Amino acid sequence: MPAGTLYRGREGMWSWVAHRVTGVLIFFFLFVHVLDTALVRVSPEDYDKVVATYKTPIVGLLEYGLVAAILFHALNGLRVIAVDFWSKGPRYQKQMLWSVVGLWVVLMIGAIYPVLGHAARVLFGS
């Protein structure tokens, strides 16, 4: 497969950018998560305060963004593996990208209530 085959075209370029951006966002989340979890050993009271902030509607929206990033990164990663290791992968990469985007949209719609339900109840009552 010639160099640049995987990311040929506008869609390929944006999938490349989105894959890198979501990877960095996931790394940042994991870094913050390790730090806040380590806080429990240093100061359980401060840990409880930090965890209490996680129950706010703003953080609920951030959680939805995290789900979006992880889900896209995982699905696109499977597409990249298919392009790299399936002999017909490069031929079908554009169709696989649109399949990834379609599946991602469907799953993100399905994640609205489970992820944002608490934030909606806080904002609008139960």
PDB file of N, CA, C and O in Angstrom, residues 59-106:
ATOM      1  N   VAL A  59     -20.331  19.077  34.072  1.00  0.00           N
ATOM      2  CA  VAL A  59     -19.493  17.880  33.999  1.00  0.00           C
ATOM      3  C   VAL A  59     -20.247  16.766  33.271  1.00  0.00           C
ATOM      4  O   VAL A  59     -19.641  15.960  32.560  1.00  0.00           O
ATOM      5  N   GLY A  60     -21.568  16.741  33.400  1.00  0.00           N
ATOM      6  CA  GLY A  60     -22.363  15.777  32.637  1.00  0.00           C
ATOM      7  C   GLY A  60     -22.160  15.959  31.134  1.00  0.00           C
ATOM      8  O   GLY A  60     -22.009  14.981  30.395  1.00  0.00           O
ATOM      9  N   LEU A  61     -22.138  17.212  30.694  1.00  0.00           N
ATOM     10  CA  LEU A  61     -21.870  17.495  29.276  1.00  0.00           C
ATOM     11  C   LEU A  61     -20.454  17.072  28.888  1.00  0.00           C
ATOM     12  O   LEU A  61     -20.230  16.529  27.804  1.00  0.00           O
ATOM     13  N   LEU A  62     -19.512  17.318  29.794  1.00  0.00           N
ATOM     14  CA  LEU A  62     -18.138  16.888  29.530  1.00  0.00           C
ATOM     15  C   LEU A  62     -18.046  15.364  29.448  1.00  0.00           C
ATOM     16  O   LEU A  62     -17.295  14.829  28.628  1.00  0.00           O
ATOM     17  N   GLU A  63     -18.815  14.671  30.295  1.00  0.00           N
ATOM     18  CA  GLU A  63     -18.845  13.204  30.229  1.00  0.00           C
ATOM     19  C   GLU A  63     -19.393  12.725  28.889  1.00  0.00           C
ATOM     20  O   GLU A  63     -18.895  11.759  28.320  1.00  0.00           O
ATOM     21  N   TYR A  64     -20.404  13.405  28.396  1.00  0.00           N
ATOM     22  CA  TYR A  64     -20.958  13.053  27.090  1.00  0.00           C
ATOM     23  C   TYR A  64     -19.902  13.261  26.000  1.00  0.00           C
ATOM     24  O   TYR A  64     -19.756  12.448  25.085  1.00  0.00           O
ATOM     25  N   GLY A  65     -19.141  14.341  26.118  1.00  0.00           N
ATOM     26  CA  GLY A  65     -18.034  14.574  25.190  1.00  0.00           C
ATOM     27  C   GLY A  65     -16.968  13.499  25.291  1.00  0.00           C
ATOM     28  O   GLY A  65     -16.398  13.070  24.279  1.00  0.00           O
ATOM     29  N   LEU A  66     -16.714  13.044  26.516  1.00  0.00           N
ATOM     30  CA  LEU A  66     -15.744  11.962  26.707  1.00  0.00           C
ATOM     31  C   LEU A  66     -16.229  10.675  26.052  1.00  0.00           C
ATOM     32  O   LEU A  66     -15.463   9.984  25.380  1.00  0.00           O
ATOM     33  N   VAL A  67     -17.514  10.365  26.231  1.00  0.00           N
ATOM     34  CA  VAL A  67     -18.083   9.180  25.584  1.00  0.00           C
ATOM     35  C   VAL A  67     -17.950   9.317  24.062  1.00  0.00           C
ATOM     36  O   VAL A  67     -17.575   8.358  23.372  1.00  0.00           O
ATOM     37  N   ALA A  68     -18.228  10.508  23.548  1.00  0.00           N
ATOM     38  CA  ALA A  68     -18.117  10.737  22.103  1.00  0.00           C
ATOM     39  C   ALA A  68     -16.684  10.516  21.626  1.00  0.00           C
ATOM     40  O   ALA A  68     -16.455   9.864  20.595  1.00  0.00           O
ATOM     41  N   ALA A  69     -15.717  11.035  22.369  1.00  0.00           N
ATOM     42  CA  ALA A  69     -14.316  10.893  21.979  1.00  0.00           C
ATOM     43  C   ALA A  69     -13.868   9.435  22.024  1.00  0.00           C
ATOM     44  O   ALA A  69     -13.229   8.942  21.077  1.00  0.00           O
ATOM     45  N   ILE A  70     -14.195   8.740  23.101  1.00  0.00           N
ATOM     46  CA  ILE A  70     -13.786   7.335  23.235  1.00  0.00           C
ATOM     47  C   ILE A  70     -14.440   6.486  22.154  1.00  0.00           C
ATOM     48  O   ILE A  70     -13.783   5.652  21.526  1.00  0.00           O
ATOM     49  N   LEU A  71     -15.715   6.702  21.932  1.00  0.00           N
ATOM     50  CA  LEU A  71     -16.439   5.903  20.951  1.00  0.00           C
ATOM     51  C   LEU A  71     -15.909   6.137  19.537  1.00  0.00           C
ATOM     52  O   LEU A  71     -15.662   5.181  18.791  1.00  0.00           O
ATOM     53  N   PHE A  72     -15.696   7.402  19.162  1.00  0.00           N
ATOM     54  CA  PHE A  72     -15.153   7.660  17.826  1.00  0.00           C
ATOM     55  C   PHE A  72     -13.753   7.085  17.690  1.00  0.00           C
ATOM     56  O   PHE A  72     -13.417   6.461  16.683  1.00  0.00           O
ATOM     57  N   HIS A  73     -12.920   7.292  18.707  1.00  0.00           N
ATOM     58  CA  HIS A  73     -11.541   6.809  18.646  1.00  0.00           C
ATOM     59  C   HIS A  73     -11.504   5.288  18.498  1.00  0.00           C
ATOM     60  O   HIS A  73     -10.719   4.759  17.701  1.00  0.00           O
ATOM     61  N   ALA A  74     -12.363   4.598  19.228  1.00  0.00           N
ATOM     62  CA  ALA A  74     -12.400   3.136  19.154  1.00  0.00           C
ATOM     63  C   ALA A  74     -12.898   2.657  17.792  1.00  0.00           C
ATOM     64  O   ALA A  74     -12.283   1.779  17.168  1.00  0.00           O
ATOM     65  N   LEU A  75     -14.008   3.218  17.328  1.00  0.00           N
ATOM     66  CA  LEU A  75     -14.559   2.786  16.043  1.00  0.00           C
ATOM     67  C   LEU A  75     -13.616   3.124  14.887  1.00  0.00           C
ATOM     68  O   LEU A  75     -13.399   2.298  13.990  1.00  0.00           O
ATOM     69  N   ASN A  76     -13.047   4.309  14.907  1.00  0.00           N
ATOM     70  CA  ASN A  76     -12.113   4.684  13.844  1.00  0.00           C
ATOM     71  C   ASN A  76     -10.840   3.841  13.933  1.00  0.00           C
ATOM     72  O   ASN A  76     -10.250   3.497  12.909  1.00  0.00           O
ATOM     73  N   GLY A  77     -10.431   3.496  15.130  1.00  0.00           N
ATOM     74  CA  GLY A  77      -9.269   2.626  15.284  1.00  0.00           C
ATOM     75  C   GLY A  77      -9.502   1.260  14.659  1.00  0.00           C
ATOM     76  O   GLY A  77      -8.609   0.692  14.020  1.00  0.00           O
ATOM     77  N   LEU A  78     -10.712   0.728  14.815  1.00  0.00           N
ATOM     78  CA  LEU A  78     -11.043  -0.539  14.160  1.00  0.00           C
ATOM     79  C   LEU A  78     -11.012  -0.390  12.636  1.00  0.00           C
ATOM     80  O   LEU A  78     -10.568  -1.292  11.916  1.00  0.00           O
ATOM     81  N   ARG A  79     -11.460   0.759  12.151  1.00  0.00           N
ATOM     82  CA  ARG A  79     -11.408   1.020  10.712  1.00  0.00           C
ATOM     83  C   ARG A  79      -9.965   1.082  10.229  1.00  0.00           C
ATOM     84  O   ARG A  79      -9.614   0.496   9.195  1.00  0.00           O
ATOM     85  N   VAL A  80      -9.108   1.739  10.985  1.00  0.00           N
ATOM     86  CA  VAL A  80      -7.694   1.827  10.617  1.00  0.00           C
ATOM     87  C   VAL A  80      -7.066   0.430  10.587  1.00  0.00           C
ATOM     88  O   VAL A  80      -6.309   0.093   9.669  1.00  0.00           O
ATOM     89  N   ILE A  81      -7.395  -0.396  11.560  1.00  0.00           N
ATOM     90  CA  ILE A  81      -6.890  -1.774  11.577  1.00  0.00           C
ATOM     91  C   ILE A  81      -7.366  -2.527  10.344  1.00  0.00           C
ATOM     92  O   ILE A  81      -6.591  -3.243   9.695  1.00  0.00           O
ATOM     93  N   ALA A  82      -8.647  -2.348   9.998  1.00  0.00           N
ATOM     94  CA  ALA A  82      -9.185  -3.027   8.811  1.00  0.00           C
ATOM     95  C   ALA A  82      -8.470  -2.568   7.545  1.00  0.00           C
ATOM     96  O   ALA A  82      -8.137  -3.380   6.681  1.00  0.00           O
ATOM     97  N   VAL A  83      -8.209  -1.274   7.427  1.00  0.00           N
ATOM     98  CA  VAL A  83      -7.513  -0.762   6.249  1.00  0.00           C
ATOM     99  C   VAL A  83      -6.086  -1.315   6.193  1.00  0.00           C
ATOM    100  O   VAL A  83      -5.590  -1.688   5.133  1.00  0.00           O
ATOM    101  N   ASP A  84      -5.442  -1.414   7.349  1.00  0.00           N
ATOM    102  CA  ASP A  84      -4.058  -1.880   7.386  1.00  0.00           C
ATOM    103  C   ASP A  84      -3.919  -3.382   7.150  1.00  0.00           C
ATOM    104  O   ASP A  84      -2.962  -3.820   6.515  1.00  0.00           O
ATOM    105  N   PHE A  85      -4.843  -4.170   7.670  1.00  0.00           N
ATOM    106  CA  PHE A  85      -4.639  -5.614   7.669  1.00  0.00           C
ATOM    107  C   PHE A  85      -5.584  -6.401   6.758  1.00  0.00           C
ATOM    108  O   PHE A  85      -5.407  -7.599   6.600  1.00  0.00           O
ATOM    109  N   TRP A  86      -6.573  -5.772   6.179  1.00  0.00           N
ATOM    110  CA  TRP A  86      -7.480  -6.438   5.248  1.00  0.00           C
ATOM    111  C   TRP A  86      -7.038  -6.051   3.852  1.00  0.00           C
ATOM    112  O   TRP A  86      -6.913  -4.858   3.535  1.00  0.00           O
ATOM    113  N   SER A  87      -6.831  -7.022   3.011  1.00  0.00           N
ATOM    114  CA  SER A  87      -6.295  -6.735   1.681  1.00  0.00           C
ATOM    115  C   SER A  87      -7.193  -5.793   0.874  1.00  0.00           C
ATOM    116  O   SER A  87      -6.714  -5.037   0.038  1.00  0.00           O
ATOM    117  N   LYS A  88      -8.495  -5.820   1.120  1.00  0.00           N
ATOM    118  CA  LYS A  88      -9.418  -4.927   0.402  1.00  0.00           C
ATOM    119  C   LYS A  88      -9.714  -3.649   1.191  1.00  0.00           C
ATOM    120  O   LYS A  88     -10.506  -2.820   0.757  1.00  0.00           O
ATOM    121  N   GLY A  89      -9.072  -3.505   2.332  1.00  0.00           N
ATOM    122  CA  GLY A  89      -9.326  -2.349   3.188  1.00  0.00           C
ATOM    123  C   GLY A  89      -9.144  -1.010   2.516  1.00  0.00           C
ATOM    124  O   GLY A  89     -10.022  -0.145   2.601  1.00  0.00           O
ATOM    125  N   PRO A  90      -8.009  -0.777   1.832  1.00  0.00           N
ATOM    126  CA  PRO A  90      -7.833   0.536   1.194  1.00  0.00           C
ATOM    127  C   PRO A  90      -8.917   0.850   0.159  1.00  0.00           C
ATOM    128  O   PRO A  90      -9.318   1.995   0.012  1.00  0.00           O
ATOM    129  N   ARG A  91      -9.419  -0.162  -0.494  1.00  0.00           N
ATOM    130  CA  ARG A  91     -10.447   0.050  -1.510  1.00  0.00           C
ATOM    131  C   ARG A  91     -11.759   0.523  -0.872  1.00  0.00           C
ATOM    132  O   ARG A  91     -12.514   1.285  -1.472  1.00  0.00           O
ATOM    133  N   TYR A  92     -12.041   0.056   0.341  1.00  0.00           N
ATOM    134  CA  TYR A  92     -13.317   0.368   0.991  1.00  0.00           C
ATOM    135  C   TYR A  92     -13.188   1.352   2.156  1.00  0.00           C
ATOM    136  O   TYR A  92     -14.093   1.489   2.966  1.00  0.00           O
ATOM    137  N   GLN A  93     -12.058   2.049   2.233  1.00  0.00           N
ATOM    138  CA  GLN A  93     -11.834   2.909   3.393  1.00  0.00           C
ATOM    139  C   GLN A  93     -12.868   4.035   3.517  1.00  0.00           C
ATOM    140  O   GLN A  93     -13.295   4.366   4.625  1.00  0.00           O
ATOM    141  N   LYS A  94     -13.288   4.609   2.399  1.00  0.00           N
ATOM    142  CA  LYS A  94     -14.264   5.695   2.468  1.00  0.00           C
ATOM    143  C   LYS A  94     -15.614   5.178   2.971  1.00  0.00           C
ATOM    144  O   LYS A  94     -16.243   5.796   3.835  1.00  0.00           O
ATOM    145  N   GLN A  95     -16.045   4.018   2.457  1.00  0.00           N
ATOM    146  CA  GLN A  95     -17.307   3.430   2.915  1.00  0.00           C
ATOM    147  C   GLN A  95     -17.217   3.047   4.399  1.00  0.00           C
ATOM    148  O   GLN A  95     -18.176   3.227   5.146  1.00  0.00           O
ATOM    149  N   MET A  96     -16.053   2.535   4.800  1.00  0.00           N
ATOM    150  CA  MET A  96     -15.887   2.183   6.214  1.00  0.00           C
ATOM    151  C   MET A  96     -15.910   3.432   7.094  1.00  0.00           C
ATOM    152  O   MET A  96     -16.466   3.404   8.196  1.00  0.00           O
ATOM    153  N   LEU A  97     -15.330   4.528   6.604  1.00  0.00           N
ATOM    154  CA  LEU A  97     -15.358   5.769   7.384  1.00  0.00           C
ATOM    155  C   LEU A  97     -16.795   6.238   7.585  1.00  0.00           C
ATOM    156  O   LEU A  97     -17.194   6.577   8.704  1.00  0.00           O
ATOM    157  N   TRP A  98     -17.593   6.240   6.513  1.00  0.00           N
ATOM    158  CA  TRP A  98     -18.981   6.681   6.654  1.00  0.00           C
ATOM    159  C   TRP A  98     -19.790   5.706   7.509  1.00  0.00           C
ATOM    160  O   TRP A  98     -20.707   6.126   8.220  1.00  0.00           O
ATOM    161  N   SER A  99     -19.424   4.436   7.483  1.00  0.00           N
ATOM    162  CA  SER A  99     -20.077   3.466   8.377  1.00  0.00           C
ATOM    163  C   SER A  99     -19.734   3.759   9.834  1.00  0.00           C
ATOM    164  O   SER A  99     -20.596   3.697  10.710  1.00  0.00           O
ATOM    165  N   VAL A 100     -18.472   4.095  10.077  1.00  0.00           N
ATOM    166  CA  VAL A 100     -18.039   4.466  11.431  1.00  0.00           C
ATOM    167  C   VAL A 100     -18.803   5.696  11.906  1.00  0.00           C
ATOM    168  O   VAL A 100     -19.326   5.726  13.025  1.00  0.00           O
ATOM    169  N   VAL A 101     -18.895   6.709  11.062  1.00  0.00           N
ATOM    170  CA  VAL A 101     -19.599   7.944  11.434  1.00  0.00           C
ATOM    171  C   VAL A 101     -21.080   7.653  11.696  1.00  0.00           C
ATOM    172  O   VAL A 101     -21.649   8.125  12.692  1.00  0.00           O
ATOM    173  N   GLY A 102     -21.704   6.859  10.832  1.00  0.00           N
ATOM    174  CA  GLY A 102     -23.119   6.523  11.030  1.00  0.00           C
ATOM    175  C   GLY A 102     -23.351   5.748  12.317  1.00  0.00           C
ATOM    176  O   GLY A 102     -24.267   6.064  13.084  1.00  0.00           O
ATOM    177  N   LEU A 103     -22.522   4.741  12.566  1.00  0.00           N
ATOM    178  CA  LEU A 103     -22.657   3.962  13.797  1.00  0.00           C
ATOM    179  C   LEU A 103     -22.392   4.833  15.016  1.00  0.00           C
ATOM    180  O   LEU A 103     -23.100   4.736  16.029  1.00  0.00           O
ATOM    181  N   TRP A 104     -21.401   5.731  14.913  1.00  0.00           N
ATOM    182  CA  TRP A 104     -21.079   6.641  16.012  1.00  0.00           C
ATOM    183  C   TRP A 104     -22.275   7.537  16.335  1.00  0.00           C
ATOM    184  O   TRP A 104     -22.622   7.710  17.509  1.00  0.00           O
ATOM    185  N   VAL A 105     -22.925   8.088  15.307  1.00  0.00           N
ATOM    186  CA  VAL A 105     -24.088   8.953  15.523  1.00  0.00           C
ATOM    187  C   VAL A 105     -25.208   8.178  16.207  1.00  0.00           C
ATOM    188  O   VAL A 105     -25.814   8.657  17.180  1.00  0.00           O
ATOM    189  N   VAL A 106     -25.498   6.981  15.722  1.00  0.00           N
ATOM    190  CA  VAL A 106     -26.566   6.163  16.311  1.00  0.00           C
ATOM    191  C   VAL A 106     -26.255   5.861  17.780  1.00  0.00           C
ATOM    192  O   VAL A 106     -27.130   6.001  18.654  1.00  0.00           O
TER     193      VAL A 106
END
